[in-house]
Amino acid sequence: MKLEPLMTLHVDLKPPVEIGNGPHGARTIIDIIGGAFEGQRLNGKVIPSGADWILVDADGIGHLDVRITLETRDEAFIYVQYFGVLVMNEKVNAAFEQGGSTEYGDTYFMTQPRFETGDSRYKWLNGVMAVAEGCVKPGAVEYRVFALVND
């Protein structure tokens, strides 16, 4: 098994809506307002829809629950859902509070994107197992997305 680069995904975000502390942690909802993606076989834009329903537990671990829609340059639509983990360390908190950024590796920020499309040109994505590493950008997040492939 090896990791094969699939794309870089940049997701633009609205300011977060803080729901507050509930029985499972602090819930925040962050709407997605656009973005772009680029890779060898995938290029296009992020449709302004979807959101991240993040839940931060008592240990400072953010549990991501994200749904987005991608539109390729040749007008195919791809639904993407991913769950993940974001350790809310000092660098991440400072980036969110000050509108700054982090670098890949500054914290544990990992996701498992799952793709769904009916477009015959991209049906190969329906069978892809993917993983991604994220970082924070001003008003956005960015991911390096990889497909798990056989050697």
mmCIF file of N, CA and C in Angstrom, residues 7 35-39 41-47 69-80 115-117 119-125:
data_model
loop_
_atom_site.group_PDB
_atom_site.id
_atom_site.type_symbol
_atom_site.label_atom_id
_atom_site.label_comp_id
_atom_site.label_asym_id
_atom_site.label_seq_id
_atom_site.Cartn_x
_atom_site.Cartn_y
_atom_site.Cartn_z
ATOM 1 N N MET A 7 -5.093 15.465 -4.722
ATOM 2 C CA MET A 7 -5.347 16.886 -4.961
ATOM 3 C C MET A 7 -4.974 17.699 -3.734
ATOM 4 N N GLY A 35 -14.017 27.920 -2.600
ATOM 5 C CA GLY A 35 -12.683 27.352 -2.584
ATOM 6 C C GLY A 35 -12.335 26.744 -3.926
ATOM 7 N N ALA A 36 -11.250 25.996 -3.941
ATOM 8 C CA ALA A 36 -10.772 25.392 -5.176
ATOM 9 C C ALA A 36 -10.007 24.116 -4.859
ATOM 10 N N PHE A 37 -9.842 23.265 -5.880
ATOM 11 C CA PHE A 37 -9.040 22.051 -5.727
ATOM 12 C C PHE A 37 -8.242 21.837 -7.006
ATOM 13 N N GLU A 38 -7.063 21.235 -6.819
ATOM 14 C CA GLU A 38 -6.191 21.021 -7.957
ATOM 15 C C GLU A 38 -5.379 19.757 -7.760
ATOM 16 N N GLY A 39 -5.354 18.952 -8.796
ATOM 17 C CA GLY A 39 -4.567 17.730 -8.796
ATOM 18 C C GLY A 39 -4.354 17.255 -10.215
ATOM 19 N N ARG A 41 -5.619 14.680 -11.765
ATOM 20 C CA ARG A 41 -6.865 14.243 -12.416
ATOM 21 C C ARG A 41 -8.094 15.010 -11.955
ATOM 22 N N LEU A 42 -7.936 15.901 -10.978
ATOM 23 C CA LEU A 42 -9.062 16.630 -10.394
ATOM 24 C C LEU A 42 -8.735 18.114 -10.297
ATOM 25 N N ASN A 43 -9.598 18.952 -10.886
ATOM 26 C CA ASN A 43 -9.430 20.401 -10.814
ATOM 27 C C ASN A 43 -10.799 21.045 -10.849
ATOM 28 N N GLY A 44 -10.963 22.107 -10.075
ATOM 29 C CA GLY A 44 -12.230 22.812 -10.107
ATOM 30 C C GLY A 44 -12.418 23.685 -8.896
ATOM 31 N N LYS A 45 -13.702 23.891 -8.546
ATOM 32 C CA LYS A 45 -14.033 24.787 -7.441
ATOM 33 C C LYS A 45 -14.923 24.090 -6.420
ATOM 34 N N VAL A 46 -14.908 24.652 -5.222
ATOM 35 C CA VAL A 46 -15.788 24.203 -4.144
ATOM 36 C C VAL A 46 -17.049 25.048 -4.226
ATOM 37 N N ILE A 47 -18.192 24.394 -4.317
ATOM 38 C CA ILE A 47 -19.471 25.094 -4.381
ATOM 39 C C ILE A 47 -19.783 25.691 -3.007
ATOM 40 N N THR A 69 -19.459 20.144 -1.659
ATOM 41 C CA THR A 69 -19.699 19.773 -3.046
ATOM 42 C C THR A 69 -18.617 20.393 -3.914
ATOM 43 N N LEU A 70 -18.008 19.555 -4.749
ATOM 44 C CA LEU A 70 -17.002 20.014 -5.692
ATOM 45 C C LEU A 70 -17.618 20.075 -7.088
ATOM 46 N N GLU A 71 -17.184 21.062 -7.878
ATOM 47 C CA GLU A 71 -17.546 21.128 -9.293
ATOM 48 C C GLU A 71 -16.252 21.147 -10.089
ATOM 49 N N THR A 72 -16.073 20.144 -10.937
ATOM 50 C CA THR A 72 -14.861 20.069 -11.738
ATOM 51 C C THR A 72 -14.910 21.113 -12.860
ATOM 52 N N ARG A 73 -13.749 21.358 -13.445
ATOM 53 C CA ARG A 73 -13.676 22.326 -14.552
ATOM 54 C C ARG A 73 -14.524 21.903 -15.735
ATOM 55 N N ASP A 74 -14.761 20.594 -15.871
ATOM 56 C CA ASP A 74 -15.619 20.113 -16.957
ATOM 57 C C ASP A 74 -17.046 19.835 -16.469
ATOM 58 N N GLU A 75 -17.437 20.522 -15.392
ATOM 59 C CA GLU A 75 -18.821 20.604 -14.899
ATOM 60 C C GLU A 75 -19.408 19.307 -14.364
ATOM 61 N N ALA A 76 -18.595 18.495 -13.747
ATOM 62 C CA ALA A 76 -19.093 17.333 -13.003
ATOM 63 C C ALA A 76 -19.202 17.733 -11.536
ATOM 64 N N PHE A 77 -20.174 17.168 -10.850
ATOM 65 C CA PHE A 77 -20.354 17.440 -9.423
ATOM 66 C C PHE A 77 -19.957 16.218 -8.612
ATOM 67 N N ILE A 78 -19.241 16.484 -7.511
ATOM 68 C CA ILE A 78 -18.762 15.423 -6.632
ATOM 69 C C ILE A 78 -19.106 15.806 -5.198
ATOM 70 N N TYR A 79 -19.858 14.951 -4.537
ATOM 71 C CA TYR A 79 -20.172 15.135 -3.120
ATOM 72 C C TYR A 79 -19.017 14.555 -2.317
ATOM 73 N N VAL A 80 -18.573 15.292 -1.306
ATOM 74 C CA VAL A 80 -17.487 14.828 -0.450
ATOM 75 C C VAL A 80 -17.932 14.948 1.001
ATOM 76 N N PHE A 115 -15.800 10.091 -1.454
ATOM 77 C CA PHE A 115 -16.327 10.741 -2.651
ATOM 78 C C PHE A 115 -17.551 9.999 -3.173
ATOM 79 N N GLU A 116 -18.457 10.783 -3.777
ATOM 80 C CA GLU A 116 -19.661 10.201 -4.358
ATOM 81 C C GLU A 116 -20.045 11.024 -5.579
ATOM 82 N N THR A 117 -20.141 10.351 -6.728
ATOM 83 C CA THR A 117 -20.575 11.032 -7.944
ATOM 84 C C THR A 117 -21.277 10.053 -8.866
ATOM 85 N N ASP A 119 -21.317 11.015 -12.191
ATOM 86 C CA ASP A 119 -20.723 11.381 -13.468
ATOM 87 C C ASP A 119 -19.753 10.288 -13.915
ATOM 88 N N SER A 120 -19.958 9.735 -15.097
ATOM 89 C CA SER A 120 -19.166 8.598 -15.563
ATOM 90 C C SER A 120 -17.673 8.916 -15.669
ATOM 91 N N ARG A 121 -17.316 10.175 -15.882
ATOM 92 C CA ARG A 121 -15.901 10.538 -16.003
ATOM 93 C C ARG A 121 -15.160 10.451 -14.670
ATOM 94 N N TYR A 122 -15.908 10.497 -13.575
ATOM 95 C CA TYR A 122 -15.288 10.517 -12.248
ATOM 96 C C TYR A 122 -15.767 9.389 -11.341
ATOM 97 N N LYS A 123 -16.479 8.404 -11.888
ATOM 98 C CA LYS A 123 -16.961 7.287 -11.065
ATOM 99 C C LYS A 123 -15.839 6.546 -10.369
ATOM 100 N N TRP A 124 -14.625 6.613 -10.893
ATOM 101 C CA TRP A 124 -13.473 5.967 -10.260
ATOM 102 C C TRP A 124 -13.294 6.468 -8.831
ATOM 103 N N LEU A 125 -13.742 7.706 -8.550
ATOM 104 C CA LEU A 125 -13.626 8.258 -7.192
ATOM 105 C C LEU A 125 -14.504 7.517 -6.188
#
